[in-house]
Amino acid sequence: MTTVPADQQPAASNLKALMTHERWVEVARIAVTGFIALLFWRSLVAVEILWVAIAIGLYPLVKTGVNDLVRERKIGTEIFVTVATLVAVFGGEALAGAVLMVIILIAEFIAELNTDRARASIKSLIGSVPQTALLRTAQGEETVPVSTLRVGDIVLVRPGEKIPVDGRVLSGQGSVNEATITGESVPKDKAMGSQVFAGTLVDSGALDVLVEQLGADTTFSRIIALVENAEAEQAPVQKLADKVAGWLIPVVFIFLIGVYLVTQDVRTIVTLLIFTSPAELGLATPLVMIAAIARAARSGILIKGGIYLESLAKVDVMVFDKTGTLTANLPEVVQVMCVDPAFDEDNLLRLAAAADRRSAHPLAKAVVQAAAQRILAVPEPTSFEQLQGRGVRATAEGHAVLVGNSALLRENGVDVSSTASETDGRTPVHVAIDGKFAGILFIADTLRPGAKAALSHLKANGIQRTVMLTGDNAATAKAIADQLGIDEVRADLMPADKVKAIAEFQSQGHRVAMVGDGVNDAPALARADVGIAMGGAGTQAALEAADVALMTDDLAKIAAARAIARKAYRTVQENLFVGVGVVHVLGITAALLGWIGPIQAAIIHLGPDILVFLNSVKLLKVRISGA
């Protein structure tokens, strides 16, 4: 007994699902028309029977063509093929017309089938969500449909099972493969409090998951929806191809009328009709875009449409936010400098942490974490005030404490003339106690792993200029930029300043991509030619704010996204130049010289269709540097 390999089973099942009743009817129509044409060629049936077969074959083309003409005022390929076939039939070349129609029908059937296969591969490449879940109840465990679950329910997921919902681990430990969401194949350890996503696989251990998001609200479902909707966002080159196809048909008809007036040869006209068909123009771009978007989704990169795919391929300036993008957004206290001898390092840090413990600012969290690491007893403040853009004011153990930047201390009458300058990429947090300058806590953020390599790869692949736009101070920003080899730094910026900077680059003729967190940088992401959000797996805002969303915080994904985009754009150019341009020019030349007739032309016409199809779907499998 032969066993089908596991990796071939999804493809076989997908093909079976795509072969609907309507498609089987289409197969039968093509087969009948082709068979009768063969019988006529062997002089086994009358020409009238061939006419009936041609009419049966033409029906769907005429129906689609008339609908396009009436509803969209568009002369499509279907009308073109219908006219070509009728010209052949009434010109005494009924067999050539039948062969032409059969080959065109086969080509369009293959194109439509494989386009749908590319669309279907998006889901199969990303994965699937189970339709049932093991619900924990007071009576025990019960298998229920996922559709009956509610937020707040608890589901048990065992080894080898997929998680059916978005939620958090209530109890248990395990290892979860999140490749369906992030594109990363290395499993992640999960324990109590860890976030988990629908469609991901528990490799080992067992998890009790608290349901937080269901159905269409899960990250997985949002990814599927975004990728499926991406096809509607046409790339400029795709729109151009559609426009060219639209005006090419009338031009071709005028050309053919001219040729007929000169040659009076219907056979030549039928041959030319075959090689002037714009069918490949309609196929050259959409299939590439679908395949590229599916390939990116498999790598944990969501590209929301062909328009952004093409823009990303043409980008020459890459702009980055600093905190949380180039850095890991995990600041830590690296030095405590005491200025007032009345306070040693521990006391200074302890009171600063007391003032900061109610603040949600990342730097404040770093101060509190530093005190915890030293196992210091941090008191609860009796008063607390957050001062936007400055720091905090609090009272702890009877002391009035100010923690923030130097401007905060100056505004409160504290002499900070002995303050240290902002150097070496460290951010100084100034502390005043009872109206006196007490010391400085130096905080540094760590570079995101792989950041330097990712930027180097981008520069090696066509990015002319890298820029950091940050609200942080200039010295800290420059220190980070120097470590990463960034070309230009603009610091102390408000969100509106970042938008102006991007507009400035664009006014200089640059195509600009902005990389940020998808929330704080939303205005800049929207202004850029391409907005790229980091860490989309964790935030719905990131998925919605950007044109491209990375499902992890791995900067290498940006290089991968650009590599896929450039490969896709080159593939479209190859399709249009070789698959459409060269083959058709050679065919038209051969027809005008009388080297080939209608039947040979119809057979040769399959060549561009096959070339375009094979060249497009290779994006799903071919190795792309950086992807």
JSON list of C-alpha atoms in Angstrom, two decimals, residues 289-483:
[
{"chain": "A", "resi": 289, "resn": "MET", "atom": "CA", "xyz": [1.21, 39.47, -5.89]},
{"chain": "A", "resi": 290, "resn": "ILE", "atom": "CA", "xyz": [-0.88, 36.68, -4.36]},
{"chain": "A", "resi": 291, "resn": "ALA", "atom": "CA", "xyz": [2.12, 34.33, -4.26]},
{"chain": "A", "resi": 292, "resn": "ALA", "atom": "CA", "xyz": [4.39, 37.00, -2.73]},
{"chain": "A", "resi": 293, "resn": "ILE", "atom": "CA", "xyz": [1.84, 37.94, -0.05]},
{"chain": "A", "resi": 294, "resn": "ALA", "atom": "CA", "xyz": [1.38, 34.25, 0.80]},
{"chain": "A", "resi": 295, "resn": "ARG", "atom": "CA", "xyz": [5.14, 33.74, 0.96]},
{"chain": "A", "resi": 296, "resn": "ALA", "atom": "CA", "xyz": [5.51, 36.74, 3.29]},
{"chain": "A", "resi": 297, "resn": "ALA", "atom": "CA", "xyz": [2.66, 35.52, 5.52]},
{"chain": "A", "resi": 298, "resn": "ARG", "atom": "CA", "xyz": [4.42, 32.18, 5.90]},
{"chain": "A", "resi": 299, "resn": "SER", "atom": "CA", "xyz": [7.44, 34.11, 7.24]},
{"chain": "A", "resi": 300, "resn": "GLY", "atom": "CA", "xyz": [5.37, 36.07, 9.77]},
{"chain": "A", "resi": 301, "resn": "ILE", "atom": "CA", "xyz": [5.16, 39.20, 7.59]},
{"chain": "A", "resi": 302, "resn": "LEU", "atom": "CA", "xyz": [1.75, 40.67, 6.73]},
{"chain": "A", "resi": 303, "resn": "ILE", "atom": "CA", "xyz": [1.77, 42.80, 3.57]},
{"chain": "A", "resi": 304, "resn": "LYS", "atom": "CA", "xyz": [-1.62, 44.41, 3.12]},
{"chain": "A", "resi": 305, "resn": "GLY", "atom": "CA", "xyz": [-1.66, 44.67, -0.66]},
{"chain": "A", "resi": 306, "resn": "GLY", "atom": "CA", "xyz": [0.26, 44.72, -3.91]},
{"chain": "A", "resi": 307, "resn": "ILE", "atom": "CA", "xyz": [0.50, 48.51, -3.73]},
{"chain": "A", "resi": 308, "resn": "TYR", "atom": "CA", "xyz": [2.66, 48.23, -0.60]},
{"chain": "A", "resi": 309, "resn": "LEU", "atom": "CA", "xyz": [4.62, 45.32, -2.02]},
{"chain": "A", "resi": 310, "resn": "GLU", "atom": "CA", "xyz": [5.66, 47.42, -5.00]},
{"chain": "A", "resi": 311, "resn": "SER", "atom": "CA", "xyz": [6.35, 50.48, -2.83]},
{"chain": "A", "resi": 312, "resn": "LEU", "atom": "CA", "xyz": [8.55, 48.44, -0.50]},
{"chain": "A", "resi": 313, "resn": "ALA", "atom": "CA", "xyz": [10.54, 47.18, -3.49]},
{"chain": "A", "resi": 314, "resn": "LYS", "atom": "CA", "xyz": [11.22, 50.80, -4.55]},
{"chain": "A", "resi": 315, "resn": "VAL", "atom": "CA", "xyz": [12.04, 52.24, -1.10]},
{"chain": "A", "resi": 316, "resn": "ASP", "atom": "CA", "xyz": [15.47, 53.89, -0.87]},
{"chain": "A", "resi": 317, "resn": "VAL", "atom": "CA", "xyz": [15.25, 55.56, 2.58]},
{"chain": "A", "resi": 318, "resn": "MET", "atom": "CA", "xyz": [14.46, 53.50, 5.69]},
{"chain": "A", "resi": 319, "resn": "VAL", "atom": "CA", "xyz": [13.42, 55.46, 8.78]},
{"chain": "A", "resi": 320, "resn": "PHE", "atom": "CA", "xyz": [13.44, 53.90, 12.25]},
{"chain": "A", "resi": 321, "resn": "ASP", "atom": "CA", "xyz": [12.05, 54.85, 15.61]},
{"chain": "A", "resi": 322, "resn": "LYS", "atom": "CA", "xyz": [14.58, 54.12, 18.37]},
{"chain": "A", "resi": 323, "resn": "THR", "atom": "CA", "xyz": [12.85, 52.85, 21.48]},
{"chain": "A", "resi": 324, "resn": "GLY", "atom": "CA", "xyz": [11.26, 49.46, 21.01]},
{"chain": "A", "resi": 325, "resn": "THR", "atom": "CA", "xyz": [12.40, 49.26, 17.39]},
{"chain": "A", "resi": 326, "resn": "LEU", "atom": "CA", "xyz": [16.18, 49.50, 17.26]},
{"chain": "A", "resi": 327, "resn": "THR", "atom": "CA", "xyz": [16.43, 48.91, 20.99]},
{"chain": "A", "resi": 328, "resn": "ALA", "atom": "CA", "xyz": [14.76, 46.14, 22.95]},
{"chain": "A", "resi": 329, "resn": "ASN", "atom": "CA", "xyz": [12.80, 48.63, 25.10]},
{"chain": "A", "resi": 330, "resn": "LEU", "atom": "CA", "xyz": [14.22, 46.96, 28.22]},
{"chain": "A", "resi": 331, "resn": "PRO", "atom": "CA", "xyz": [16.01, 49.87, 29.90]},
{"chain": "A", "resi": 332, "resn": "GLU", "atom": "CA", "xyz": [18.08, 49.17, 33.01]},
{"chain": "A", "resi": 333, "resn": "VAL", "atom": "CA", "xyz": [19.96, 51.25, 35.56]},
{"chain": "A", "resi": 334, "resn": "VAL", "atom": "CA", "xyz": [23.66, 50.89, 34.77]},
{"chain": "A", "resi": 335, "resn": "GLN", "atom": "CA", "xyz": [25.08, 53.44, 37.24]},
{"chain": "A", "resi": 336, "resn": "VAL", "atom": "CA", "xyz": [24.02, 55.29, 40.39]},
{"chain": "A", "resi": 337, "resn": "MET", "atom": "CA", "xyz": [25.93, 58.53, 40.97]},
{"chain": "A", "resi": 338, "resn": "CYS", "atom": "CA", "xyz": [25.48, 60.27, 44.33]},
{"chain": "A", "resi": 339, "resn": "VAL", "atom": "CA", "xyz": [25.91, 64.04, 44.53]},
{"chain": "A", "resi": 340, "resn": "ASP", "atom": "CA", "xyz": [24.60, 64.70, 48.06]},
{"chain": "A", "resi": 341, "resn": "PRO", "atom": "CA", "xyz": [26.80, 62.90, 50.61]},
{"chain": "A", "resi": 342, "resn": "ALA", "atom": "CA", "xyz": [23.75, 62.52, 52.89]},
{"chain": "A", "resi": 343, "resn": "PHE", "atom": "CA", "xyz": [22.52, 59.72, 50.61]},
{"chain": "A", "resi": 344, "resn": "ASP", "atom": "CA", "xyz": [24.43, 56.62, 49.54]},
{"chain": "A", "resi": 345, "resn": "GLU", "atom": "CA", "xyz": [23.58, 54.62, 46.40]},
{"chain": "A", "resi": 346, "resn": "ASP", "atom": "CA", "xyz": [21.05, 52.36, 48.07]},
{"chain": "A", "resi": 347, "resn": "ASN", "atom": "CA", "xyz": [19.17, 55.18, 49.80]},
{"chain": "A", "resi": 348, "resn": "LEU", "atom": "CA", "xyz": [19.15, 57.30, 46.66]},
{"chain": "A", "resi": 349, "resn": "LEU", "atom": "CA", "xyz": [17.86, 54.41, 44.58]},
{"chain": "A", "resi": 350, "resn": "ARG", "atom": "CA", "xyz": [15.33, 53.38, 47.25]},
{"chain": "A", "resi": 351, "resn": "LEU", "atom": "CA", "xyz": [13.68, 56.82, 47.43]},
{"chain": "A", "resi": 352, "resn": "ALA", "atom": "CA", "xyz": [13.76, 57.27, 43.66]},
{"chain": "A", "resi": 353, "resn": "ALA", "atom": "CA", "xyz": [12.04, 53.90, 43.27]},
{"chain": "A", "resi": 354, "resn": "ALA", "atom": "CA", "xyz": [9.43, 54.95, 45.84]},
{"chain": "A", "resi": 355, "resn": "ALA", "atom": "CA", "xyz": [8.62, 58.01, 43.75]},
{"chain": "A", "resi": 356, "resn": "ASP", "atom": "CA", "xyz": [8.57, 56.00, 40.50]},
{"chain": "A", "resi": 357, "resn": "ARG", "atom": "CA", "xyz": [6.64, 52.93, 41.62]},
{"chain": "A", "resi": 358, "resn": "ARG", "atom": "CA", "xyz": [3.28, 54.32, 40.50]},
{"chain": "A", "resi": 359, "resn": "SER", "atom": "CA", "xyz": [4.56, 55.49, 37.13]},
{"chain": "A", "resi": 360, "resn": "ALA", "atom": "CA", "xyz": [4.09, 53.43, 33.96]},
{"chain": "A", "resi": 361, "resn": "HIS", "atom": "CA", "xyz": [7.01, 55.08, 32.15]},
{"chain": "A", "resi": 362, "resn": "PRO", "atom": "CA", "xyz": [9.67, 52.59, 30.95]},
{"chain": "A", "resi": 363, "resn": "LEU", "atom": "CA", "xyz": [12.45, 54.53, 32.70]},
{"chain": "A", "resi": 364, "resn": "ALA", "atom": "CA", "xyz": [10.48, 54.55, 35.95]},
{"chain": "A", "resi": 365, "resn": "LYS", "atom": "CA", "xyz": [10.02, 50.79, 35.68]},
{"chain": "A", "resi": 366, "resn": "ALA", "atom": "CA", "xyz": [13.78, 50.43, 35.22]},
{"chain": "A", "resi": 367, "resn": "VAL", "atom": "CA", "xyz": [14.39, 52.35, 38.46]},
{"chain": "A", "resi": 368, "resn": "VAL", "atom": "CA", "xyz": [11.92, 50.21, 40.40]},
{"chain": "A", "resi": 369, "resn": "GLN", "atom": "CA", "xyz": [13.42, 47.04, 38.90]},
{"chain": "A", "resi": 370, "resn": "ALA", "atom": "CA", "xyz": [16.94, 48.14, 39.92]},
{"chain": "A", "resi": 371, "resn": "ALA", "atom": "CA", "xyz": [15.80, 48.60, 43.52]},
{"chain": "A", "resi": 372, "resn": "ALA", "atom": "CA", "xyz": [14.17, 45.16, 43.45]},
{"chain": "A", "resi": 373, "resn": "GLN", "atom": "CA", "xyz": [17.38, 43.59, 42.15]},
{"chain": "A", "resi": 374, "resn": "ARG", "atom": "CA", "xyz": [19.27, 45.08, 45.12]},
{"chain": "A", "resi": 375, "resn": "ILE", "atom": "CA", "xyz": [16.52, 43.74, 47.43]},
{"chain": "A", "resi": 376, "resn": "LEU", "atom": "CA", "xyz": [15.86, 47.22, 48.82]},
{"chain": "A", "resi": 377, "resn": "ALA", "atom": "CA", "xyz": [12.79, 47.98, 50.93]},
{"chain": "A", "resi": 378, "resn": "VAL", "atom": "CA", "xyz": [10.97, 50.50, 48.76]},
{"chain": "A", "resi": 379, "resn": "PRO", "atom": "CA", "xyz": [8.37, 52.53, 50.70]},
{"chain": "A", "resi": 380, "resn": "GLU", "atom": "CA", "xyz": [4.93, 53.40, 49.37]},
{"chain": "A", "resi": 381, "resn": "PRO", "atom": "CA", "xyz": [4.69, 57.13, 48.49]},
{"chain": "A", "resi": 382, "resn": "THR", "atom": "CA", "xyz": [2.15, 59.16, 50.46]},
{"chain": "A", "resi": 383, "resn": "SER", "atom": "CA", "xyz": [1.66, 61.50, 47.50]},
{"chain": "A", "resi": 384, "resn": "PHE", "atom": "CA", "xyz": [2.37, 61.11, 43.80]},
{"chain": "A", "resi": 385, "resn": "GLU", "atom": "CA", "xyz": [2.12, 63.33, 40.70]},
{"chain": "A", "resi": 386, "resn": "GLN", "atom": "CA", "xyz": [3.08, 62.47, 37.13]},
{"chain": "A", "resi": 387, "resn": "LEU", "atom": "CA", "xyz": [4.49, 65.50, 35.27]},
{"chain": "A", "resi": 388, "resn": "GLN", "atom": "CA", "xyz": [4.17, 65.00, 31.50]},
{"chain": "A", "resi": 389, "resn": "GLY", "atom": "CA", "xyz": [7.49, 65.30, 29.71]},
{"chain": "A", "resi": 390, "resn": "ARG", "atom": "CA", "xyz": [9.35, 65.93, 32.97]},
{"chain": "A", "resi": 391, "resn": "GLY", "atom": "CA", "xyz": [9.09, 63.07, 35.47]},
{"chain": "A", "resi": 392, "resn": "VAL", "atom": "CA", "xyz": [7.37, 62.56, 38.84]},
{"chain": "A", "resi": 393, "resn": "ARG", "atom": "CA", "xyz": [6.91, 64.41, 42.12]},
{"chain": "A", "resi": 394, "resn": "ALA", "atom": "CA", "xyz": [6.26, 62.34, 45.25]},
{"chain": "A", "resi": 395, "resn": "THR", "atom": "CA", "xyz": [6.53, 62.21, 49.02]},
{"chain": "A", "resi": 396, "resn": "ALA", "atom": "CA", "xyz": [8.10, 59.13, 50.62]},
{"chain": "A", "resi": 397, "resn": "GLU", "atom": "CA", "xyz": [9.09, 58.65, 54.27]},
{"chain": "A", "resi": 398, "resn": "GLY", "atom": "CA", "xyz": [8.58, 62.37, 54.80]},
{"chain": "A", "resi": 399, "resn": "HIS", "atom": "CA", "xyz": [10.96, 63.36, 51.99]},
{"chain": "A", "resi": 400, "resn": "ALA", "atom": "CA", "xyz": [9.91, 65.47, 49.00]},
{"chain": "A", "resi": 401, "resn": "VAL", "atom": "CA", "xyz": [11.32, 63.58, 46.01]},
{"chain": "A", "resi": 402, "resn": "LEU", "atom": "CA", "xyz": [11.68, 64.72, 42.39]},
{"chain": "A", "resi": 403, "resn": "VAL", "atom": "CA", "xyz": [12.71, 62.14, 39.77]},
{"chain": "A", "resi": 404, "resn": "GLY", "atom": "CA", "xyz": [13.03, 63.08, 36.10]},
{"chain": "A", "resi": 405, "resn": "ASN", "atom": "CA", "xyz": [15.03, 65.18, 33.67]},
{"chain": "A", "resi": 406, "resn": "SER", "atom": "CA", "xyz": [17.14, 68.20, 34.51]},
{"chain": "A", "resi": 407, "resn": "ALA", "atom": "CA", "xyz": [14.36, 70.57, 33.40]},
{"chain": "A", "resi": 408, "resn": "LEU", "atom": "CA", "xyz": [12.10, 69.19, 36.16]},
{"chain": "A", "resi": 409, "resn": "LEU", "atom": "CA", "xyz": [14.65, 70.02, 38.82]},
{"chain": "A", "resi": 410, "resn": "ARG", "atom": "CA", "xyz": [15.38, 73.49, 37.44]},
{"chain": "A", "resi": 411, "resn": "GLU", "atom": "CA", "xyz": [11.69, 74.34, 37.29]},
{"chain": "A", "resi": 412, "resn": "ASN", "atom": "CA", "xyz": [11.47, 73.46, 40.98]},
{"chain": "A", "resi": 413, "resn": "GLY", "atom": "CA", "xyz": [14.40, 75.66, 41.95]},
{"chain": "A", "resi": 414, "resn": "VAL", "atom": "CA", "xyz": [16.98, 72.90, 42.30]},
{"chain": "A", "resi": 415, "resn": "ASP", "atom": "CA", "xyz": [20.55, 73.73, 41.25]},
{"chain": "A", "resi": 416, "resn": "VAL", "atom": "CA", "xyz": [21.73, 71.10, 38.78]},
{"chain": "A", "resi": 417, "resn": "SER", "atom": "CA", "xyz": [24.93, 72.81, 37.69]},
{"chain": "A", "resi": 418, "resn": "SER", "atom": "CA", "xyz": [26.87, 69.72, 38.74]},
{"chain": "A", "resi": 419, "resn": "THR", "atom": "CA", "xyz": [24.79, 67.46, 36.50]},
{"chain": "A", "resi": 420, "resn": "ALA", "atom": "CA", "xyz": [26.58, 65.10, 34.17]},
{"chain": "A", "resi": 421, "resn": "SER", "atom": "CA", "xyz": [26.26, 65.46, 30.44]},
{"chain": "A", "resi": 422, "resn": "GLU", "atom": "CA", "xyz": [24.26, 62.94, 28.45]},
{"chain": "A", "resi": 423, "resn": "THR", "atom": "CA", "xyz": [26.95, 60.68, 26.99]},
{"chain": "A", "resi": 424, "resn": "ASP", "atom": "CA", "xyz": [27.69, 57.13, 25.92]},
{"chain": "A", "resi": 425, "resn": "GLY", "atom": "CA", "xyz": [24.10, 56.41, 25.05]},
{"chain": "A", "resi": 426, "resn": "ARG", "atom": "CA", "xyz": [22.97, 56.54, 28.66]},
{"chain": "A", "resi": 427, "resn": "THR", "atom": "CA", "xyz": [19.91, 58.49, 29.73]},
{"chain": "A", "resi": 428, "resn": "PRO", "atom": "CA", "xyz": [20.42, 60.43, 33.02]},
{"chain": "A", "resi": 429, "resn": "VAL", "atom": "CA", "xyz": [17.49, 60.46, 35.46]},
{"chain": "A", "resi": 430, "resn": "HIS", "atom": "CA", "xyz": [17.98, 63.27, 37.97]},
{"chain": "A", "resi": 431, "resn": "VAL", "atom": "CA", "xyz": [16.92, 62.93, 41.60]},
{"chain": "A", "resi": 432, "resn": "ALA", "atom": "CA", "xyz": [16.29, 65.76, 44.07]},
{"chain": "A", "resi": 433, "resn": "ILE", "atom": "CA", "xyz": [15.43, 65.14, 47.72]},
{"chain": "A", "resi": 434, "resn": "ASP", "atom": "CA", "xyz": [14.02, 67.87, 49.94]},
{"chain": "A", "resi": 435, "resn": "GLY", "atom": "CA", "xyz": [14.92, 70.55, 47.43]},
{"chain": "A", "resi": 436, "resn": "LYS", "atom": "CA", "xyz": [18.55, 69.48, 46.99]},
{"chain": "A", "resi": 437, "resn": "PHE", "atom": "CA", "xyz": [20.20, 67.78, 44.03]},
{"chain": "A", "resi": 438, "resn": "ALA", "atom": "CA", "xyz": [20.87, 64.27, 45.35]},
{"chain": "A", "resi": 439, "resn": "GLY", "atom": "CA", "xyz": [22.22, 62.33, 42.40]},
{"chain": "A", "resi": 440, "resn": "ILE", "atom": "CA", "xyz": [21.75, 60.80, 38.96]},
{"chain": "A", "resi": 441, "resn": "LEU", "atom": "CA", "xyz": [20.61, 57.37, 37.87]},
{"chain": "A", "resi": 442, "resn": "PHE", "atom": "CA", "xyz": [22.07, 56.45, 34.47]},
{"chain": "A", "resi": 443, "resn": "ILE", "atom": "CA", "xyz": [19.78, 54.23, 32.38]},
{"chain": "A", "resi": 444, "resn": "ALA", "atom": "CA", "xyz": [20.67, 52.45, 29.16]},
{"chain": "A", "resi": 445, "resn": "ASP", "atom": "CA", "xyz": [18.56, 50.47, 26.73]},
{"chain": "A", "resi": 446, "resn": "THR", "atom": "CA", "xyz": [19.99, 47.37, 25.08]},
{"chain": "A", "resi": 447, "resn": "LEU", "atom": "CA", "xyz": [20.21, 47.07, 21.32]},
{"chain": "A", "resi": 448, "resn": "ARG", "atom": "CA", "xyz": [17.71, 44.73, 19.76]},
{"chain": "A", "resi": 449, "resn": "PRO", "atom": "CA", "xyz": [19.45, 41.45, 18.85]},
{"chain": "A", "resi": 450, "resn": "GLY", "atom": "CA", "xyz": [20.39, 41.32, 15.17]},
{"chain": "A", "resi": 451, "resn": "ALA", "atom": "CA", "xyz": [19.73, 45.04, 14.60]},
{"chain": "A", "resi": 452, "resn": "LYS", "atom": "CA", "xyz": [23.16, 45.83, 13.18]},
{"chain": "A", "resi": 453, "resn": "ALA", "atom": "CA", "xyz": [23.12, 42.81, 10.85]},
{"chain": "A", "resi": 454, "resn": "ALA", "atom": "CA", "xyz": [19.62, 43.68, 9.62]},
{"chain": "A", "resi": 455, "resn": "LEU", "atom": "CA", "xyz": [20.61, 47.28, 8.80]},
{"chain": "A", "resi": 456, "resn": "SER", "atom": "CA", "xyz": [23.74, 46.11, 7.02]},
{"chain": "A", "resi": 457, "resn": "HIS", "atom": "CA", "xyz": [21.65, 43.71, 4.93]},
{"chain": "A", "resi": 458, "resn": "LEU", "atom": "CA", "xyz": [19.23, 46.50, 3.99]},
{"chain": "A", "resi": 459, "resn": "LYS", "atom": "CA", "xyz": [22.08, 48.76, 2.87]},
{"chain": "A", "resi": 460, "resn": "ALA", "atom": "CA", "xyz": [23.55, 45.94, 0.80]},
{"chain": "A", "resi": 461, "resn": "ASN", "atom": "CA", "xyz": [20.19, 45.55, -0.94]},
{"chain": "A", "resi": 462, "resn": "GLY", "atom": "CA", "xyz": [19.42, 49.01, -2.23]},
{"chain": "A", "resi": 463, "resn": "ILE", "atom": "CA", "xyz": [18.63, 51.14, 0.83]},
{"chain": "A", "resi": 464, "resn": "GLN", "atom": "CA", "xyz": [20.66, 54.30, 0.25]},
{"chain": "A", "resi": 465, "resn": "ARG", "atom": "CA", "xyz": [20.02, 56.00, 3.57]},
{"chain": "A", "resi": 466, "resn": "THR", "atom": "CA", "xyz": [19.04, 54.90, 7.08]},
{"chain": "A", "resi": 467, "resn": "VAL", "atom": "CA", "xyz": [17.61, 57.45, 9.51]},
{"chain": "A", "resi": 468, "resn": "MET", "atom": "CA", "xyz": [16.70, 57.41, 13.20]},
{"chain": "A", "resi": 469, "resn": "LEU", "atom": "CA", "xyz": [13.82, 59.63, 14.34]},
{"chain": "A", "resi": 470, "resn": "THR", "atom": "CA", "xyz": [13.42, 59.68, 18.11]},
{"chain": "A", "resi": 471, "resn": "GLY", "atom": "CA", "xyz": [12.00, 61.70, 20.95]},
{"chain": "A", "resi": 472, "resn": "ASP", "atom": "CA", "xyz": [15.03, 60.81, 23.09]},
{"chain": "A", "resi": 473, "resn": "ASN", "atom": "CA", "xyz": [17.94, 63.17, 23.70]},
{"chain": "A", "resi": 474, "resn": "ALA", "atom": "CA", "xyz": [20.56, 63.72, 21.01]},
{"chain": "A", "resi": 475, "resn": "ALA", "atom": "CA", "xyz": [23.51, 62.16, 22.86]},
{"chain": "A", "resi": 476, "resn": "THR", "atom": "CA", "xyz": [21.68, 58.92, 23.61]},
{"chain": "A", "resi": 477, "resn": "ALA", "atom": "CA", "xyz": [20.31, 58.70, 20.07]},
{"chain": "A", "resi": 478, "resn": "LYS", "atom": "CA", "xyz": [23.74, 59.34, 18.52]},
{"chain": "A", "resi": 479, "resn": "ALA", "atom": "CA", "xyz": [25.40, 56.68, 20.67]},
{"chain": "A", "resi": 480, "resn": "ILE", "atom": "CA", "xyz": [22.84, 54.09, 19.51]},
{"chain": "A", "resi": 481, "resn": "ALA", "atom": "CA", "xyz": [23.14, 55.21, 15.88]},
{"chain": "A", "resi": 482, "resn": "ASP", "atom": "CA", "xyz": [26.95, 54.97, 15.99]},
{"chain": "A", "resi": 483, "resn": "GLN", "atom": "CA", "xyz": [26.75, 51.39, 17.21]}
]
